[in-house]
Amino acid sequence: YDEYVVGYSQSKPLLNLAGRALIQDRPVFNGVAILDGQVAGHWKRTIGRGAVAFEVALYEPFDDAQAKALQDADQQYALGEKTKDVPAMAGDLQLKGNILLEMGRHNEAKGLYERSLKMTEDSNLSQEIKDNARRTLHFNLARVAAAKKDFAAAKTEAEEFRKGAEATKNPVQIRLARELAGIIALAEKNWDTALSELQQANQQNPQNLYRMCQAYQGKGDAAKAKELCGQAAEFNSLPALNYAFVRTKAKAAADKG
């Protein structure tokens, strides 16, 4: 038995925090594989002559698209590293963080967001850029906390971001503050608040269209959910990461609705 999983009452969040479907053909406390603080699979070992073989089965294997996206982000970072392009490198770290966050690897994403800020603060970039990077970290940490269901931390970070956005009168970031509030409300299943906030966020972000679809699903309004998911699935834009995150899910929800 693995006391990391069963020995303490605080271990319960390990068992499906990221929404992964656990395989039920074996006790989850036998040979668990942990990814980013979440039970992500199981393993077994076979002791042979002169060697020990380990077999690992993940409940949700990384798909090729996710692996390719992470590889592309690493390649972009390496190019920036060659020319010591700090803004590009910091942006690439955030890009990789966004991919990992979407994959449910919350702590890894958080580490990259924090690393991006440190790289910016340690550079000779302007104070304005550094201040903006600090605000951006609040935005990213709020998303991480919301994904982990730590709503108190998410709201604290979101409020810091909102105050900074309003102080600088940055219209893009003010809309992002609305997006954050919508993300948190959606995670809390507060459908009406989620819709109110997301309707004031960037409507050119297909993720927000999909989030509104989810809110309407929660309210039981299948027709409106189908409409919003259809818009997200058929969003007319250049290839973008936000669209890649939701296209398949949105299309499946629109077709089902």
Short mmCIF file of C-alpha atoms in Angstrom, two decimals:
data_model
loop_
_atom_site.label_atom_id
_atom_site.label_comp_id
_atom_site.label_asym_id
_atom_site.label_seq_id
_atom_site.Cartn_x
_atom_site.Cartn_y
_atom_site.Cartn_z
CA TYR A 1 0.00 0.00 0.00
CA ASP A 2 1.13 3.54 -0.73
CA GLU A 3 0.60 5.79 2.28
CA TYR A 4 1.09 8.83 0.05
CA VAL A 5 -2.38 8.04 -1.34
CA VAL A 6 -4.22 6.27 1.49
CA GLY A 7 -2.35 7.18 4.66
CA TYR A 8 -3.71 10.68 5.18
CA SER A 9 -7.14 12.30 4.96
CA GLN A 10 -5.61 15.13 2.91
CA SER A 11 -4.84 12.66 0.11
CA LYS A 12 -8.37 12.72 -1.32
CA PRO A 13 -7.63 15.48 -3.91
CA LEU A 14 -5.09 13.17 -5.53
CA LEU A 15 -7.84 10.99 -6.89
CA ASN A 16 -9.39 13.15 -9.60
CA LEU A 17 -8.49 16.79 -9.14
CA ALA A 18 -7.82 17.31 -12.84
CA GLY A 19 -10.92 15.42 -13.96
CA ARG A 20 -9.03 12.35 -15.10
CA ALA A 21 -11.08 9.16 -15.33
CA LEU A 22 -9.58 6.54 -13.06
CA ILE A 23 -9.40 2.95 -14.24
CA GLN A 24 -11.33 0.77 -11.83
CA ASP A 25 -9.87 -2.67 -12.63
CA ARG A 26 -7.31 -2.37 -9.84
CA PRO A 27 -7.06 -0.59 -6.48
CA VAL A 28 -5.76 2.93 -7.08
CA PHE A 29 -3.40 2.63 -4.12
CA ASN A 30 -1.38 -0.18 -5.71
CA GLY A 31 1.59 1.18 -7.65
CA VAL A 32 0.23 4.64 -8.36
CA ALA A 33 1.88 6.99 -10.85
CA ILE A 34 1.69 10.63 -9.78
CA LEU A 35 1.79 13.49 -12.29
CA ASP A 36 1.69 17.07 -11.00
CA GLY A 37 0.17 15.95 -7.69
CA GLN A 38 -2.57 13.90 -9.35
CA VAL A 39 -2.98 10.15 -9.69
CA ALA A 40 -2.37 9.78 -13.42
CA GLY A 41 -1.87 6.03 -13.83
CA HIS A 42 -0.39 2.94 -12.29
CA TRP A 43 2.72 0.84 -12.62
CA LYS A 44 3.98 -2.63 -11.95
CA ARG A 45 7.43 -4.15 -11.80
CA THR A 46 8.79 -7.48 -12.92
CA ILE A 47 11.99 -8.66 -11.30
CA GLY A 48 14.13 -10.63 -13.70
CA ARG A 49 17.65 -12.00 -13.67
CA GLY A 50 19.95 -9.01 -13.47
CA ALA A 51 17.23 -6.43 -14.25
CA VAL A 52 13.95 -4.98 -13.07
CA ALA A 53 11.35 -4.05 -15.70
CA PHE A 54 8.75 -1.36 -14.99
CA GLU A 55 5.51 -0.98 -16.96
CA VAL A 56 3.53 2.25 -16.65
CA ALA A 57 -0.06 2.73 -17.84
CA LEU A 58 -1.41 6.30 -17.91
CA TYR A 59 -5.14 6.94 -17.59
CA GLU A 60 -4.86 9.77 -20.10
CA PRO A 61 -1.77 9.36 -22.31
CA PHE A 62 -0.35 12.51 -23.82
CA ASP A 63 -1.56 12.78 -27.37
CA ASP A 64 0.66 13.61 -30.34
CA ALA A 65 -0.68 17.16 -30.64
CA GLN A 66 0.20 17.98 -27.03
CA ALA A 67 3.66 16.50 -27.34
CA LYS A 68 4.25 18.38 -30.62
CA ALA A 69 3.08 21.67 -29.11
CA LEU A 70 5.50 21.30 -26.19
CA GLN A 71 8.31 20.39 -28.58
CA ASP A 72 7.59 23.45 -30.74
CA ALA A 73 7.62 25.69 -27.66
CA ASP A 74 11.00 24.28 -26.63
CA GLN A 75 12.38 24.89 -30.13
CA GLN A 76 11.16 28.48 -30.11
CA TYR A 77 12.77 29.01 -26.71
CA ALA A 78 16.07 27.60 -27.98
CA LEU A 79 16.05 30.07 -30.88
CA GLY A 80 15.53 32.99 -28.51
CA GLU A 81 18.25 31.66 -26.23
CA LYS A 82 20.79 31.78 -29.05
CA THR A 83 20.23 35.50 -29.56
CA LYS A 84 19.55 36.26 -25.88
CA ASP A 85 16.10 37.55 -26.81
CA VAL A 86 14.61 37.87 -23.33
CA PRO A 87 11.10 39.00 -24.38
CA ALA A 88 10.82 36.06 -26.79
CA MET A 89 12.15 33.57 -24.23
CA ALA A 90 9.81 34.86 -21.51
CA GLY A 91 6.91 34.61 -23.93
CA ASP A 92 7.86 31.06 -24.88
CA LEU A 93 7.92 30.04 -21.22
CA GLN A 94 4.40 31.40 -20.84
CA LEU A 95 3.35 29.60 -24.02
CA LYS A 96 4.60 26.30 -22.67
CA GLY A 97 2.92 27.07 -19.36
CA ASN A 98 -0.39 27.58 -21.15
CA ILE A 99 -0.05 24.20 -22.87
CA LEU A 100 0.78 22.45 -19.61
CA LEU A 101 -2.11 24.17 -17.83
CA GLU A 102 -4.49 22.91 -20.51
CA MET A 103 -3.06 19.41 -19.98
CA GLY A 104 -3.82 19.59 -16.26
CA ARG A 105 -0.16 19.85 -15.25
CA HIS A 106 -0.83 22.80 -12.99
CA ASN A 107 2.32 22.94 -10.89
CA GLU A 108 4.60 22.69 -13.93
CA ALA A 109 2.67 25.52 -15.57
CA LYS A 110 2.97 27.64 -12.42
CA GLY A 111 6.72 27.07 -12.35
CA LEU A 112 7.12 28.26 -15.92
CA TYR A 113 5.01 31.37 -15.34
CA GLU A 114 7.16 32.27 -12.34
CA ARG A 115 10.33 31.56 -14.28
CA SER A 116 9.14 33.87 -17.06
CA LEU A 117 8.69 36.73 -14.59
CA LYS A 118 12.09 36.16 -12.99
CA MET A 119 13.76 36.19 -16.39
CA THR A 120 12.11 39.52 -17.18
CA GLU A 121 12.91 41.07 -13.80
CA ASP A 122 16.56 40.01 -14.05
CA SER A 123 16.90 41.60 -17.49
CA ASN A 124 17.65 45.17 -18.56
CA LEU A 125 14.16 45.63 -20.00
CA SER A 126 12.23 48.74 -19.03
CA GLN A 127 10.40 49.10 -15.73
CA GLU A 128 7.12 49.34 -17.61
CA ILE A 129 7.71 45.92 -19.16
CA LYS A 130 8.64 44.45 -15.78
CA ASP A 131 5.51 45.89 -14.16
CA ASN A 132 3.40 44.40 -16.93
CA ALA A 133 5.10 41.03 -16.41
CA ARG A 134 4.16 41.13 -12.73
CA ARG A 135 0.53 41.80 -13.63
CA THR A 136 0.62 38.96 -16.11
CA LEU A 137 1.86 36.60 -13.41
CA HIS A 138 -1.20 37.46 -11.29
CA PHE A 139 -3.37 36.58 -14.30
CA ASN A 140 -1.62 33.26 -14.82
CA LEU A 141 -1.56 32.29 -11.15
CA ALA A 142 -5.29 33.00 -10.93
CA ARG A 143 -5.90 30.56 -13.79
CA VAL A 144 -3.72 27.92 -12.15
CA ALA A 145 -5.53 28.30 -8.83
CA ALA A 146 -8.95 28.12 -10.50
CA ALA A 147 -7.92 24.93 -12.31
CA LYS A 148 -6.86 23.45 -8.96
CA LYS A 149 -10.19 24.51 -7.38
CA ASP A 150 -8.38 26.82 -4.98
CA PHE A 151 -10.94 29.56 -5.39
CA ALA A 152 -9.71 31.76 -2.55
CA ALA A 153 -6.23 32.01 -4.11
CA ALA A 154 -7.73 32.43 -7.58
CA LYS A 155 -9.85 35.38 -6.45
CA THR A 156 -6.93 37.01 -4.65
CA GLU A 157 -4.72 36.81 -7.74
CA ALA A 158 -7.56 37.92 -10.01
CA GLU A 159 -8.23 40.96 -7.84
CA GLU A 160 -4.56 41.97 -7.96
CA PHE A 161 -4.63 41.67 -11.74
CA ARG A 162 -7.88 43.66 -12.01
CA LYS A 163 -6.53 46.51 -9.87
CA GLY A 164 -3.37 46.69 -11.96
CA ALA A 165 -5.30 46.64 -15.23
CA GLU A 166 -7.62 49.42 -14.10
CA ALA A 167 -4.76 51.51 -12.70
CA THR A 168 -2.99 51.45 -16.06
CA LYS A 169 -6.28 51.85 -17.98
CA ASN A 170 -5.27 48.97 -20.20
CA PRO A 171 -8.42 47.94 -22.14
CA VAL A 172 -7.02 44.55 -23.15
CA GLN A 173 -6.17 43.65 -19.58
CA ILE A 174 -9.48 44.99 -18.29
CA ARG A 175 -11.22 42.50 -20.60
CA LEU A 176 -8.84 39.81 -19.37
CA ALA A 177 -9.89 40.64 -15.79
CA ARG A 178 -13.47 39.93 -16.84
CA GLU A 179 -12.30 36.68 -18.40
CA LEU A 180 -10.63 35.67 -15.15
CA ALA A 181 -13.76 36.39 -13.16
CA GLY A 182 -15.71 34.30 -15.65
CA ILE A 183 -13.25 31.41 -15.44
CA ILE A 184 -13.49 31.36 -11.65
CA ALA A 185 -17.30 31.60 -11.63
CA LEU A 186 -17.49 28.80 -14.19
CA ALA A 187 -15.27 26.57 -12.07
CA GLU A 188 -17.53 27.32 -9.10
CA LYS A 189 -20.57 26.43 -11.24
CA ASN A 190 -21.96 29.93 -10.79
CA TRP A 191 -23.39 29.95 -14.30
CA ASP A 192 -25.08 33.38 -14.34
CA THR A 193 -22.02 35.18 -13.00
CA ALA A 194 -19.80 33.31 -15.43
CA LEU A 195 -21.95 34.43 -18.36
CA SER A 196 -22.13 38.02 -17.14
CA GLU A 197 -18.35 38.25 -16.86
CA LEU A 198 -17.47 36.34 -20.03
CA GLN A 199 -19.84 38.46 -22.11
CA GLN A 200 -17.65 41.43 -21.15
CA ALA A 201 -14.45 39.59 -22.03
CA ASN A 202 -12.79 39.30 -25.45
CA GLN A 203 -15.34 37.78 -27.84
CA GLN A 204 -12.57 37.16 -30.39
CA ASN A 205 -11.14 34.48 -28.10
CA PRO A 206 -12.81 31.16 -28.98
CA GLN A 207 -12.04 29.90 -25.48
CA ASN A 208 -14.47 32.45 -24.10
CA LEU A 209 -17.15 31.31 -26.53
CA TYR A 210 -16.60 27.73 -25.38
CA ARG A 211 -16.69 28.79 -21.73
CA MET A 212 -20.05 30.49 -22.33
CA CYS A 213 -21.22 27.30 -23.99
CA GLN A 214 -20.29 25.42 -20.83
CA ALA A 215 -22.15 27.94 -18.68
CA TYR A 216 -25.30 27.54 -20.76
CA GLN A 217 -24.92 23.78 -20.49
CA GLY A 218 -24.78 24.19 -16.73
CA LYS A 219 -27.96 26.27 -16.82
CA GLY A 220 -29.68 23.61 -18.90
CA ASP A 221 -30.07 25.86 -21.97
CA ALA A 222 -29.13 23.31 -24.63
CA ALA A 223 -30.02 25.53 -27.59
CA LYS A 224 -27.84 28.43 -26.49
CA ALA A 225 -25.03 26.05 -25.53
CA LYS A 226 -25.15 24.49 -29.01
CA GLU A 227 -25.02 27.94 -30.60
CA LEU A 228 -21.98 29.08 -28.61
CA CYS A 229 -20.11 25.80 -29.03
CA GLY A 230 -20.81 25.96 -32.75
CA GLN A 231 -19.35 29.45 -32.91
CA ALA A 232 -16.25 28.34 -31.00
CA ALA A 233 -15.79 25.26 -33.22
CA GLU A 234 -16.09 27.26 -36.44
CA PHE A 235 -14.24 30.33 -35.26
CA ASN A 236 -12.84 32.16 -38.27
CA SER A 237 -9.28 33.02 -37.36
CA LEU A 238 -5.71 32.29 -38.22
CA PRO A 239 -4.33 29.17 -36.49
CA ALA A 240 -4.01 30.06 -32.82
CA LEU A 241 -3.36 28.16 -29.63
CA ASN A 242 -6.61 29.27 -28.00
CA TYR A 243 -8.58 27.83 -30.91
CA ALA A 244 -6.58 24.61 -30.83
CA PHE A 245 -7.43 24.19 -27.15
CA VAL A 246 -11.19 24.18 -27.73
CA ARG A 247 -11.94 23.26 -31.34
CA THR A 248 -12.39 19.50 -30.86
CA LYS A 249 -14.30 19.83 -27.58
CA ALA A 250 -16.52 22.59 -28.92
CA LYS A 251 -17.32 20.69 -32.11
CA ALA A 252 -18.20 17.56 -30.17
CA ALA A 253 -20.49 19.53 -27.86
CA ALA A 254 -22.16 21.34 -30.78
CA ASP A 255 -22.74 18.09 -32.68
CA LYS A 256 -24.12 16.40 -29.57
CA GLY A 257 -26.40 19.31 -28.74
#
